[in-house]
């Protein structure tokens, strides 16, 4: 294991940007400071003249609620992941040495906004901002598609044309036994896989595309 360097965090953040950091896109799209007046009005914090630890910045806390909503996180899990994830810290403007709000602080902030009747309006405004920028707000979605094989069909060109058009081939309509054994919904597609290193150590110039007959099973 190599020794940690001064620029390791910056290099990792740059890599996250290259991979497509959703929160970084939100930072470019949404002016979170525009929410500050409504947050200040709803929270009605004291001016601090009576002492005590000052509350966390309301815009920072609202961004934490955004993270929590997008990822369907509990308060405890939110606290943990903010400490754990560089992408979350960057979105919130926190450094490694900065204090992170704990789970109770997140709960109290959300409750205060809820009791003030402000939380729905704030999130509706946030969603509208994303939609206007071309984003579709969808909470915590991880989409996976798995190819599921189906028995290969031996159909004529005319039968294939009927199936692609959503029709039952004429020759099948009066043959229920044949129709029951025909899969009319599976389709041919290409399954891409990484090319493997050759025996001589070289890598092929392109990946492999394998013909595949079946379905895509989506999990969201």
mmCIF file with all atom_site columns, C-alpha atoms in Angstrom:
data_model
loop_
_atom_site.group_PDB
_atom_site.id
_atom_site.type_symbol
_atom_site.label_atom_id
_atom_site.label_alt_id
_atom_site.label_comp_id
_atom_site.label_asym_id
_atom_site.label_entity_id
_atom_site.label_seq_id
_atom_site.pdbx_PDB_ins_code
_atom_site.Cartn_x
_atom_site.Cartn_y
_atom_site.Cartn_z
_atom_site.occupancy
_atom_site.B_iso_or_equiv
_atom_site.pdbx_formal_charge
_atom_site.auth_seq_id
_atom_site.auth_comp_id
_atom_site.auth_asym_id
_atom_site.auth_atom_id
_atom_site.pdbx_PDB_model_num
ATOM 1   C CA . UNK A 1 1   ? 0.000   0.000   0.000   1.00 0.00 ? 1   UNK A CA 1
ATOM 2   C CA . UNK A 1 2   ? 1.462   3.321   -1.031  1.00 0.00 ? 2   UNK A CA 1
ATOM 3   C CA . UNK A 1 3   ? 1.812   6.196   1.415   1.00 0.00 ? 3   UNK A CA 1
ATOM 4   C CA . UNK A 1 4   ? -1.001  8.742   1.375   1.00 0.00 ? 4   UNK A CA 1
ATOM 5   C CA . UNK A 1 5   ? -0.163  11.916  -0.501  1.00 0.00 ? 5   UNK A CA 1
ATOM 6   C CA . UNK A 1 6   ? -1.269  15.516  -0.192  1.00 0.00 ? 6   UNK A CA 1
ATOM 7   C CA . UNK A 1 7   ? -3.338  15.446  -3.385  1.00 0.00 ? 7   UNK A CA 1
ATOM 8   C CA . UNK A 1 8   ? -4.996  12.037  -2.870  1.00 0.00 ? 8   UNK A CA 1
ATOM 9   C CA . UNK A 1 9   ? -8.398  13.524  -1.949  1.00 0.00 ? 9   UNK A CA 1
ATOM 10  C CA . UNK A 1 10  ? -8.361  15.889  -4.932  1.00 0.00 ? 10  UNK A CA 1
ATOM 11  C CA . UNK A 1 11  ? -7.448  13.044  -7.269  1.00 0.00 ? 11  UNK A CA 1
ATOM 12  C CA . UNK A 1 12  ? -10.240 10.850  -5.914  1.00 0.00 ? 12  UNK A CA 1
ATOM 13  C CA . UNK A 1 13  ? -12.781 13.677  -6.268  1.00 0.00 ? 13  UNK A CA 1
ATOM 14  C CA . UNK A 1 14  ? -11.642 14.270  -9.841  1.00 0.00 ? 14  UNK A CA 1
ATOM 15  C CA . UNK A 1 15  ? -12.205 10.594  -10.551 1.00 0.00 ? 15  UNK A CA 1
ATOM 16  C CA . UNK A 1 16  ? -15.703 10.770  -9.056  1.00 0.00 ? 16  UNK A CA 1
ATOM 17  C CA . UNK A 1 17  ? -16.433 13.731  -11.324 1.00 0.00 ? 17  UNK A CA 1
ATOM 18  C CA . UNK A 1 18  ? -15.278 11.741  -14.313 1.00 0.00 ? 18  UNK A CA 1
ATOM 19  C CA . UNK A 1 19  ? -17.531 8.833   -13.375 1.00 0.00 ? 19  UNK A CA 1
ATOM 20  C CA . UNK A 1 20  ? -20.538 11.153  -13.123 1.00 0.00 ? 20  UNK A CA 1
ATOM 21  C CA . UNK A 1 21  ? -21.330 12.499  -9.654  1.00 0.00 ? 21  UNK A CA 1
ATOM 22  C CA . UNK A 1 22  ? -25.073 13.197  -9.485  1.00 0.00 ? 22  UNK A CA 1
ATOM 23  C CA . UNK A 1 23  ? -24.675 15.531  -6.536  1.00 0.00 ? 23  UNK A CA 1
ATOM 24  C CA . UNK A 1 24  ? -22.064 17.562  -8.371  1.00 0.00 ? 24  UNK A CA 1
ATOM 25  C CA . UNK A 1 25  ? -24.570 17.995  -11.207 1.00 0.00 ? 25  UNK A CA 1
ATOM 26  C CA . UNK A 1 26  ? -27.138 19.211  -8.672  1.00 0.00 ? 26  UNK A CA 1
ATOM 27  C CA . UNK A 1 27  ? -24.644 21.752  -7.330  1.00 0.00 ? 27  UNK A CA 1
ATOM 28  C CA . UNK A 1 28  ? -24.229 23.175  -10.828 1.00 0.00 ? 28  UNK A CA 1
ATOM 29  C CA . UNK A 1 29  ? -27.956 23.178  -11.512 1.00 0.00 ? 29  UNK A CA 1
ATOM 30  C CA . UNK A 1 30  ? -29.536 24.383  -8.271  1.00 0.00 ? 30  UNK A CA 1
ATOM 31  C CA . UNK A 1 31  ? -28.813 27.691  -6.544  1.00 0.00 ? 31  UNK A CA 1
ATOM 32  C CA . UNK A 1 32  ? -29.210 26.449  -2.984  1.00 0.00 ? 32  UNK A CA 1
ATOM 33  C CA . UNK A 1 33  ? -28.579 29.929  -1.574  1.00 0.00 ? 33  UNK A CA 1
ATOM 34  C CA . UNK A 1 34  ? -31.931 30.948  -3.056  1.00 0.00 ? 34  UNK A CA 1
ATOM 35  C CA . UNK A 1 35  ? -33.569 28.719  -0.413  1.00 0.00 ? 35  UNK A CA 1
ATOM 36  C CA . UNK A 1 36  ? -31.938 30.597  2.476   1.00 0.00 ? 36  UNK A CA 1
ATOM 37  C CA . UNK A 1 37  ? -34.656 33.273  3.011   1.00 0.00 ? 37  UNK A CA 1
ATOM 38  C CA . UNK A 1 38  ? -37.420 30.657  3.206   1.00 0.00 ? 38  UNK A CA 1
ATOM 39  C CA . UNK A 1 39  ? -35.312 28.478  5.493   1.00 0.00 ? 39  UNK A CA 1
ATOM 40  C CA . UNK A 1 40  ? -34.519 31.356  7.828   1.00 0.00 ? 40  UNK A CA 1
ATOM 41  C CA . UNK A 1 41  ? -38.184 32.340  7.980   1.00 0.00 ? 41  UNK A CA 1
ATOM 42  C CA . UNK A 1 42  ? -39.375 28.788  8.731   1.00 0.00 ? 42  UNK A CA 1
ATOM 43  C CA . UNK A 1 43  ? -36.671 27.991  11.281  1.00 0.00 ? 43  UNK A CA 1
ATOM 44  C CA . UNK A 1 44  ? -36.861 31.313  13.139  1.00 0.00 ? 44  UNK A CA 1
ATOM 45  C CA . UNK A 1 45  ? -33.605 30.752  14.980  1.00 0.00 ? 45  UNK A CA 1
ATOM 46  C CA . UNK A 1 46  ? -32.635 33.178  17.744  1.00 0.00 ? 46  UNK A CA 1
ATOM 47  C CA . UNK A 1 47  ? -29.906 35.738  17.108  1.00 0.00 ? 47  UNK A CA 1
ATOM 48  C CA . UNK A 1 48  ? -27.523 33.883  19.414  1.00 0.00 ? 48  UNK A CA 1
ATOM 49  C CA . UNK A 1 49  ? -27.401 36.627  22.013  1.00 0.00 ? 49  UNK A CA 1
ATOM 50  C CA . UNK A 1 50  ? -28.301 34.112  24.752  1.00 0.00 ? 50  UNK A CA 1
ATOM 51  C CA . UNK A 1 51  ? -25.223 32.033  24.025  1.00 0.00 ? 51  UNK A CA 1
ATOM 52  C CA . UNK A 1 52  ? -25.010 28.337  23.331  1.00 0.00 ? 52  UNK A CA 1
ATOM 53  C CA . UNK A 1 53  ? -23.631 26.511  20.343  1.00 0.00 ? 53  UNK A CA 1
ATOM 54  C CA . UNK A 1 54  ? -24.822 28.129  17.098  1.00 0.00 ? 54  UNK A CA 1
ATOM 55  C CA . UNK A 1 55  ? -26.973 25.937  14.853  1.00 0.00 ? 55  UNK A CA 1
ATOM 56  C CA . UNK A 1 56  ? -25.591 24.433  11.671  1.00 0.00 ? 56  UNK A CA 1
ATOM 57  C CA . UNK A 1 57  ? -26.016 26.507  8.536   1.00 0.00 ? 57  UNK A CA 1
ATOM 58  C CA . UNK A 1 58  ? -29.627 26.000  7.306   1.00 0.00 ? 58  UNK A CA 1
ATOM 59  C CA . UNK A 1 59  ? -28.583 25.643  3.652   1.00 0.00 ? 59  UNK A CA 1
ATOM 60  C CA . UNK A 1 60  ? -26.123 22.915  4.646   1.00 0.00 ? 60  UNK A CA 1
ATOM 61  C CA . UNK A 1 61  ? -28.856 21.141  6.597   1.00 0.00 ? 61  UNK A CA 1
ATOM 62  C CA . UNK A 1 62  ? -31.331 21.421  3.702   1.00 0.00 ? 62  UNK A CA 1
ATOM 63  C CA . UNK A 1 63  ? -28.765 19.849  1.382   1.00 0.00 ? 63  UNK A CA 1
ATOM 64  C CA . UNK A 1 64  ? -28.459 16.999  3.890   1.00 0.00 ? 64  UNK A CA 1
ATOM 65  C CA . UNK A 1 65  ? -32.225 16.453  3.597   1.00 0.00 ? 65  UNK A CA 1
ATOM 66  C CA . UNK A 1 66  ? -31.795 16.365  -0.186  1.00 0.00 ? 66  UNK A CA 1
ATOM 67  C CA . UNK A 1 67  ? -29.151 13.638  0.151   1.00 0.00 ? 67  UNK A CA 1
ATOM 68  C CA . UNK A 1 68  ? -31.378 11.756  2.578   1.00 0.00 ? 68  UNK A CA 1
ATOM 69  C CA . UNK A 1 69  ? -34.429 11.912  0.315   1.00 0.00 ? 69  UNK A CA 1
ATOM 70  C CA . UNK A 1 70  ? -32.620 10.981  -2.881  1.00 0.00 ? 70  UNK A CA 1
ATOM 71  C CA . UNK A 1 71  ? -31.086 7.914   -1.245  1.00 0.00 ? 71  UNK A CA 1
ATOM 72  C CA . UNK A 1 72  ? -33.896 6.902   1.160   1.00 0.00 ? 72  UNK A CA 1
ATOM 73  C CA . UNK A 1 73  ? -31.611 7.084   4.184   1.00 0.00 ? 73  UNK A CA 1
ATOM 74  C CA . UNK A 1 74  ? -32.409 6.995   7.880   1.00 0.00 ? 74  UNK A CA 1
ATOM 75  C CA . UNK A 1 75  ? -30.995 9.758   10.071  1.00 0.00 ? 75  UNK A CA 1
ATOM 76  C CA . UNK A 1 76  ? -28.355 7.407   11.492  1.00 0.00 ? 76  UNK A CA 1
ATOM 77  C CA . UNK A 1 77  ? -27.337 6.163   8.053   1.00 0.00 ? 77  UNK A CA 1
ATOM 78  C CA . UNK A 1 78  ? -27.195 9.737   6.787   1.00 0.00 ? 78  UNK A CA 1
ATOM 79  C CA . UNK A 1 79  ? -24.753 10.712  9.529   1.00 0.00 ? 79  UNK A CA 1
ATOM 80  C CA . UNK A 1 80  ? -22.561 7.702   8.766   1.00 0.00 ? 80  UNK A CA 1
ATOM 81  C CA . UNK A 1 81  ? -22.476 8.202   4.996   1.00 0.00 ? 81  UNK A CA 1
ATOM 82  C CA . UNK A 1 82  ? -21.678 11.914  5.218   1.00 0.00 ? 82  UNK A CA 1
ATOM 83  C CA . UNK A 1 83  ? -18.619 10.968  7.261   1.00 0.00 ? 83  UNK A CA 1
ATOM 84  C CA . UNK A 1 84  ? -17.790 8.135   4.877   1.00 0.00 ? 84  UNK A CA 1
ATOM 85  C CA . UNK A 1 85  ? -18.368 9.498   1.369   1.00 0.00 ? 85  UNK A CA 1
ATOM 86  C CA . UNK A 1 86  ? -16.222 12.117  -0.304  1.00 0.00 ? 86  UNK A CA 1
ATOM 87  C CA . UNK A 1 87  ? -18.990 12.915  -2.794  1.00 0.00 ? 87  UNK A CA 1
ATOM 88  C CA . UNK A 1 88  ? -21.389 13.749  0.064   1.00 0.00 ? 88  UNK A CA 1
ATOM 89  C CA . UNK A 1 89  ? -18.789 15.928  1.774   1.00 0.00 ? 89  UNK A CA 1
ATOM 90  C CA . UNK A 1 90  ? -18.041 17.810  -1.435  1.00 0.00 ? 90  UNK A CA 1
ATOM 91  C CA . UNK A 1 91  ? -21.748 18.442  -2.059  1.00 0.00 ? 91  UNK A CA 1
ATOM 92  C CA . UNK A 1 92  ? -22.116 19.822  1.461   1.00 0.00 ? 92  UNK A CA 1
ATOM 93  C CA . UNK A 1 93  ? -18.903 21.853  1.323   1.00 0.00 ? 93  UNK A CA 1
ATOM 94  C CA . UNK A 1 94  ? -17.395 19.957  4.250   1.00 0.00 ? 94  UNK A CA 1
ATOM 95  C CA . UNK A 1 95  ? -13.738 19.108  4.723   1.00 0.00 ? 95  UNK A CA 1
ATOM 96  C CA . UNK A 1 96  ? -12.364 16.010  6.409   1.00 0.00 ? 96  UNK A CA 1
ATOM 97  C CA . UNK A 1 97  ? -11.799 17.914  9.653   1.00 0.00 ? 97  UNK A CA 1
ATOM 98  C CA . UNK A 1 98  ? -15.194 19.698  9.724   1.00 0.00 ? 98  UNK A CA 1
ATOM 99  C CA . UNK A 1 99  ? -17.887 18.786  12.219  1.00 0.00 ? 99  UNK A CA 1
ATOM 100 C CA . UNK A 1 100 ? -20.733 16.716  10.715  1.00 0.00 ? 100 UNK A CA 1
ATOM 101 C CA . UNK A 1 101 ? -24.316 17.042  12.018  1.00 0.00 ? 101 UNK A CA 1
ATOM 102 C CA . UNK A 1 102 ? -25.331 13.942  13.948  1.00 0.00 ? 102 UNK A CA 1
ATOM 103 C CA . UNK A 1 103 ? -28.535 11.959  13.460  1.00 0.00 ? 103 UNK A CA 1
ATOM 104 C CA . UNK A 1 104 ? -30.439 13.833  16.171  1.00 0.00 ? 104 UNK A CA 1
ATOM 105 C CA . UNK A 1 105 ? -29.532 17.195  14.653  1.00 0.00 ? 105 UNK A CA 1
ATOM 106 C CA . UNK A 1 106 ? -30.834 16.056  11.262  1.00 0.00 ? 106 UNK A CA 1
ATOM 107 C CA . UNK A 1 107 ? -34.071 14.846  12.884  1.00 0.00 ? 107 UNK A CA 1
ATOM 108 C CA . UNK A 1 108 ? -34.595 18.090  14.800  1.00 0.00 ? 108 UNK A CA 1
ATOM 109 C CA . UNK A 1 109 ? -33.993 20.189  11.674  1.00 0.00 ? 109 UNK A CA 1
ATOM 110 C CA . UNK A 1 110 ? -36.499 18.195  9.633   1.00 0.00 ? 110 UNK A CA 1
ATOM 111 C CA . UNK A 1 111 ? -39.059 18.309  12.450  1.00 0.00 ? 111 UNK A CA 1
ATOM 112 C CA . UNK A 1 112 ? -38.702 22.083  12.761  1.00 0.00 ? 112 UNK A CA 1
ATOM 113 C CA . UNK A 1 113 ? -39.349 22.555  9.053   1.00 0.00 ? 113 UNK A CA 1
ATOM 114 C CA . UNK A 1 114 ? -42.272 20.125  9.201   1.00 0.00 ? 114 UNK A CA 1
ATOM 115 C CA . UNK A 1 115 ? -43.890 21.896  12.140  1.00 0.00 ? 115 UNK A CA 1
ATOM 116 C CA . UNK A 1 116 ? -43.494 25.205  10.320  1.00 0.00 ? 116 UNK A CA 1
ATOM 117 C CA . UNK A 1 117 ? -45.323 23.720  7.316   1.00 0.00 ? 117 UNK A CA 1
ATOM 118 C CA . UNK A 1 118 ? -42.388 24.538  5.054   1.00 0.00 ? 118 UNK A CA 1
ATOM 119 C CA . UNK A 1 119 ? -40.820 21.248  4.069   1.00 0.00 ? 119 UNK A CA 1
ATOM 120 C CA . UNK A 1 120 ? -43.234 20.315  1.267   1.00 0.00 ? 120 UNK A CA 1
ATOM 121 C CA . UNK A 1 121 ? -42.915 23.720  -0.351  1.00 0.00 ? 121 UNK A CA 1
ATOM 122 C CA . UNK A 1 122 ? -39.126 23.606  -0.203  1.00 0.00 ? 122 UNK A CA 1
ATOM 123 C CA . UNK A 1 123 ? -38.932 20.193  -1.873  1.00 0.00 ? 123 UNK A CA 1
ATOM 124 C CA . UNK A 1 124 ? -41.554 21.059  -4.481  1.00 0.00 ? 124 UNK A CA 1
ATOM 125 C CA . UNK A 1 125 ? -39.438 24.072  -5.391  1.00 0.00 ? 125 UNK A CA 1
ATOM 126 C CA . UNK A 1 126 ? -36.311 21.916  -5.512  1.00 0.00 ? 126 UNK A CA 1
ATOM 127 C CA . UNK A 1 127 ? -38.003 19.363  -7.778  1.00 0.00 ? 127 UNK A CA 1
ATOM 128 C CA . UNK A 1 128 ? -39.311 22.127  -10.054 1.00 0.00 ? 128 UNK A CA 1
ATOM 129 C CA . UNK A 1 129 ? -35.797 23.540  -10.398 1.00 0.00 ? 129 UNK A CA 1
ATOM 130 C CA . UNK A 1 130 ? -34.491 20.133  -11.457 1.00 0.00 ? 130 UNK A CA 1
ATOM 131 C CA . UNK A 1 131 ? -37.303 19.575  -13.952 1.00 0.00 ? 131 UNK A CA 1
ATOM 132 C CA . UNK A 1 132 ? -36.741 22.989  -15.515 1.00 0.00 ? 132 UNK A CA 1
ATOM 133 C CA . UNK A 1 133 ? -33.072 22.038  -15.962 1.00 0.00 ? 133 UNK A CA 1
ATOM 134 C CA . UNK A 1 134 ? -34.012 18.782  -17.702 1.00 0.00 ? 134 UNK A CA 1
ATOM 135 C CA . UNK A 1 135 ? -33.623 16.393  -14.762 1.00 0.00 ? 135 UNK A CA 1
ATOM 136 C CA . UNK A 1 136 ? -36.290 13.969  -13.570 1.00 0.00 ? 136 UNK A CA 1
ATOM 137 C CA . UNK A 1 137 ? -36.231 13.828  -9.749  1.00 0.00 ? 137 UNK A CA 1
ATOM 138 C CA . UNK A 1 138 ? -36.351 10.176  -8.696  1.00 0.00 ? 138 UNK A CA 1
ATOM 139 C CA . UNK A 1 139 ? -35.562 9.147   -5.168  1.00 0.00 ? 139 UNK A CA 1
ATOM 140 C CA . UNK A 1 140 ? -32.873 6.569   -4.574  1.00 0.00 ? 140 UNK A CA 1
ATOM 141 C CA . UNK A 1 141 ? -33.099 4.644   -7.811  1.00 0.00 ? 141 UNK A CA 1
ATOM 142 C CA . UNK A 1 142 ? -30.564 1.995   -8.727  1.00 0.00 ? 142 UNK A CA 1
ATOM 143 C CA . UNK A 1 143 ? -31.492 0.419   -12.040 1.00 0.00 ? 143 UNK A CA 1
ATOM 144 C CA . UNK A 1 144 ? -30.111 -2.952  -13.091 1.00 0.00 ? 144 UNK A CA 1
ATOM 145 C CA . UNK A 1 145 ? -30.906 -4.903  -16.252 1.00 0.00 ? 145 UNK A CA 1
ATOM 146 C CA . UNK A 1 146 ? -30.183 -8.626  -16.455 1.00 0.00 ? 146 UNK A CA 1
ATOM 147 C CA . UNK A 1 147 ? -30.512 -10.638 -19.655 1.00 0.00 ? 147 UNK A CA 1
ATOM 148 C CA . UNK A 1 148 ? -32.743 -13.704 -19.292 1.00 0.00 ? 148 UNK A CA 1
ATOM 149 C CA . UNK A 1 149 ? -32.396 -16.365 -21.962 1.00 0.00 ? 149 UNK A CA 1
ATOM 150 C CA . UNK A 1 150 ? -35.396 -17.833 -23.801 1.00 0.00 ? 150 UNK A CA 1
ATOM 151 C CA . UNK A 1 151 ? -35.583 -20.910 -26.087 1.00 0.00 ? 151 UNK A CA 1
ATOM 152 C CA . UNK A 1 152 ? -34.529 -19.909 -29.605 1.00 0.00 ? 152 UNK A CA 1
ATOM 153 C CA . UNK A 1 153 ? -37.329 -19.819 -32.185 1.00 0.00 ? 153 UNK A CA 1
ATOM 154 C CA . UNK A 1 154 ? -37.121 -21.205 -35.705 1.00 0.00 ? 154 UNK A CA 1
ATOM 155 C CA . UNK A 1 155 ? -39.478 -18.879 -37.534 1.00 0.00 ? 155 UNK A CA 1
ATOM 156 C CA . UNK A 1 156 ? -39.762 -17.916 -41.183 1.00 0.00 ? 156 UNK A CA 1
ATOM 157 C CA . UNK A 1 157 ? -39.013 -14.376 -42.311 1.00 0.00 ? 157 UNK A CA 1
ATOM 158 C CA . UNK A 1 158 ? -42.740 -13.693 -42.709 1.00 0.00 ? 158 UNK A CA 1
ATOM 159 C CA . UNK A 1 159 ? -43.439 -14.956 -39.175 1.00 0.00 ? 159 UNK A CA 1
ATOM 160 C CA . UNK A 1 160 ? -40.621 -12.759 -37.807 1.00 0.00 ? 160 UNK A CA 1
ATOM 161 C CA . UNK A 1 161 ? -42.094 -9.730  -39.570 1.00 0.00 ? 161 UNK A CA 1
ATOM 162 C CA . UNK A 1 162 ? -45.524 -10.428 -38.041 1.00 0.00 ? 162 UNK A CA 1
ATOM 163 C CA . UNK A 1 163 ? -44.025 -10.808 -34.548 1.00 0.00 ? 163 UNK A CA 1
ATOM 164 C CA . UNK A 1 164 ? -42.071 -7.541  -34.830 1.00 0.00 ? 164 UNK A CA 1
ATOM 165 C CA . UNK A 1 165 ? -45.305 -5.806  -35.826 1.00 0.00 ? 165 UNK A CA 1
ATOM 166 C CA . UNK A 1 166 ? -47.135 -7.300  -32.853 1.00 0.00 ? 166 UNK A CA 1
ATOM 167 C CA . UNK A 1 167 ? -49.260 -9.659  -34.965 1.00 0.00 ? 167 UNK A CA 1
ATOM 168 C CA . UNK A 1 168 ? -49.831 -13.400 -34.587 1.00 0.00 ? 168 UNK A CA 1
ATOM 169 C CA . UNK A 1 169 ? -48.697 -15.156 -37.762 1.00 0.00 ? 169 UNK A CA 1
ATOM 170 C CA . UNK A 1 170 ? -51.698 -16.392 -39.748 1.00 0.00 ? 170 UNK A CA 1
ATOM 171 C CA . UNK A 1 171 ? -50.439 -19.982 -39.823 1.00 0.00 ? 171 UNK A CA 1
ATOM 172 C CA . UNK A 1 172 ? -50.392 -20.082 -35.990 1.00 0.00 ? 172 UNK A CA 1
ATOM 173 C CA . UNK A 1 173 ? -53.888 -18.773 -35.336 1.00 0.00 ? 173 UNK A CA 1
ATOM 174 C CA . UNK A 1 174 ? -55.705 -22.073 -35.944 1.00 0.00 ? 174 UNK A CA 1
ATOM 175 C CA . UNK A 1 175 ? -53.004 -24.171 -34.261 1.00 0.00 ? 175 UNK A CA 1
ATOM 176 C CA . UNK A 1 176 ? -53.305 -23.591 -30.482 1.00 0.00 ? 176 UNK A CA 1
ATOM 177 C CA . UNK A 1 177 ? -50.734 -26.262 -29.644 1.00 0.00 ? 177 UNK A CA 1
ATOM 178 C CA . UNK A 1 178 ? -48.117 -24.594 -31.825 1.00 0.00 ? 178 UNK A CA 1
ATOM 179 C CA . UNK A 1 179 ? -49.050 -21.129 -30.560 1.00 0.00 ? 179 UNK A CA 1
ATOM 180 C CA . UNK A 1 180 ? -48.627 -22.232 -26.941 1.00 0.00 ? 180 UNK A CA 1
ATOM 181 C CA . UNK A 1 181 ? -45.039 -23.278 -27.637 1.00 0.00 ? 181 UNK A CA 1
ATOM 182 C CA . UNK A 1 182 ? -44.068 -20.067 -29.391 1.00 0.00 ? 182 UNK A CA 1
ATOM 183 C CA . UNK A 1 183 ? -42.565 -17.186 -27.413 1.00 0.00 ? 183 UNK A CA 1
ATOM 184 C CA . UNK A 1 184 ? -43.947 -14.078 -29.125 1.00 0.00 ? 184 UNK A CA 1
ATOM 185 C CA . UNK A 1 185 ? -42.311 -11.489 -26.846 1.00 0.00 ? 185 UNK A CA 1
ATOM 186 C CA . UNK A 1 186 ? -38.638 -12.469 -26.606 1.00 0.00 ? 186 UNK A CA 1
ATOM 187 C CA . UNK A 1 187 ? -36.314 -10.604 -28.957 1.00 0.00 ? 187 UNK A CA 1
ATOM 188 C CA . UNK A 1 188 ? -32.782 -10.827 -30.303 1.00 0.00 ? 188 UNK A CA 1
ATOM 189 C CA . UNK A 1 189 ? -30.295 -8.359  -28.891 1.00 0.00 ? 189 UNK A CA 1
ATOM 190 C CA . UNK A 1 190 ? -26.536 -8.058  -28.404 1.00 0.00 ? 190 UNK A CA 1
ATOM 191 C CA . UNK A 1 191 ? -24.827 -8.929  -25.143 1.00 0.00 ? 191 UNK A CA 1
ATOM 192 C CA . UNK A 1 192 ? -21.562 -7.023  -24.778 1.00 0.00 ? 192 UNK A CA 1
ATOM 193 C CA . UNK A 1 193 ? -18.673 -8.475  -22.829 1.00 0.00 ? 193 UNK A CA 1
ATOM 194 C CA . UNK A 1 194 ? -15.115 -7.353  -22.245 1.00 0.00 ? 194 UNK A CA 1
ATOM 195 C CA . UNK A 1 195 ? -12.564 -8.863  -24.584 1.00 0.00 ? 195 UNK A CA 1
ATOM 196 C CA . UNK A 1 196 ? -10.138 -11.255 -22.894 1.00 0.00 ? 196 UNK A CA 1
ATOM 197 C CA . UNK A 1 197 ? -6.381  -11.048 -23.102 1.00 0.00 ? 197 UNK A CA 1
ATOM 198 C CA . UNK A 1 198 ? -4.919  -13.316 -25.780 1.00 0.00 ? 198 UNK A CA 1
ATOM 199 C CA . UNK A 1 199 ? -2.372  -16.074 -25.149 1.00 0.00 ? 199 UNK A CA 1
ATOM 200 C CA . UNK A 1 200 ? 0.408   -13.794 -26.412 1.00 0.00 ? 200 UNK A CA 1
ATOM 201 C CA . UNK A 1 201 ? -0.520  -11.113 -23.850 1.00 0.00 ? 201 UNK A CA 1
ATOM 202 C CA . UNK A 1 202 ? -2.144  -8.693  -26.306 1.00 0.00 ? 202 UNK A CA 1
ATOM 203 C CA . UNK A 1 203 ? -5.619  -7.242  -25.908 1.00 0.00 ? 203 UNK A CA 1
ATOM 204 C CA . UNK A 1 204 ? -8.118  -7.215  -28.822 1.00 0.00 ? 204 UNK A CA 1
ATOM 205 C CA . UNK A 1 205 ? -8.928  -3.754  -30.129 1.00 0.00 ? 205 UNK A CA 1
ATOM 206 C CA . UNK A 1 206 ? -12.658 -4.146  -29.453 1.00 0.00 ? 206 UNK A CA 1
ATOM 207 C CA . UNK A 1 207 ? -14.971 -5.863  -26.986 1.00 0.00 ? 207 UNK A CA 1
ATOM 208 C CA . UNK A 1 208 ? -17.177 -8.798  -27.925 1.00 0.00 ? 208 UNK A CA 1
ATOM 209 C CA . UNK A 1 209 ? -20.819 -8.536  -29.023 1.00 0.00 ? 209 UNK A CA 1
ATOM 210 C CA . UNK A 1 210 ? -22.647 -11.856 -28.632 1.00 0.00 ? 210 UNK A CA 1
ATOM 211 C CA . UNK A 1 211 ? -26.117 -12.408 -30.197 1.00 0.00 ? 211 UNK A CA 1
ATOM 212 C CA . UNK A 1 212 ? -28.636 -13.139 -27.436 1.00 0.00 ? 212 UNK A CA 1
ATOM 213 C CA . UNK A 1 213 ? -32.305 -14.198 -27.572 1.00 0.00 ? 213 UNK A CA 1
ATOM 214 C CA . UNK A 1 214 ? -34.509 -13.512 -24.562 1.00 0.00 ? 214 UNK A CA 1
ATOM 215 C CA . UNK A 1 215 ? -35.589 -10.703 -22.245 1.00 0.00 ? 215 UNK A CA 1
ATOM 216 C CA . UNK A 1 216 ? -34.174 -7.912  -20.143 1.00 0.00 ? 216 UNK A CA 1
ATOM 217 C CA . UNK A 1 217 ? -35.193 -8.189  -16.499 1.00 0.00 ? 217 UNK A CA 1
ATOM 218 C CA . UNK A 1 218 ? -35.147 -4.730  -14.884 1.00 0.00 ? 218 UNK A CA 1
ATOM 219 C CA . UNK A 1 219 ? -34.804 -4.166  -11.131 1.00 0.00 ? 219 UNK A CA 1
ATOM 220 C CA . UNK A 1 220 ? -35.301 -0.673  -9.723  1.00 0.00 ? 220 UNK A CA 1
#
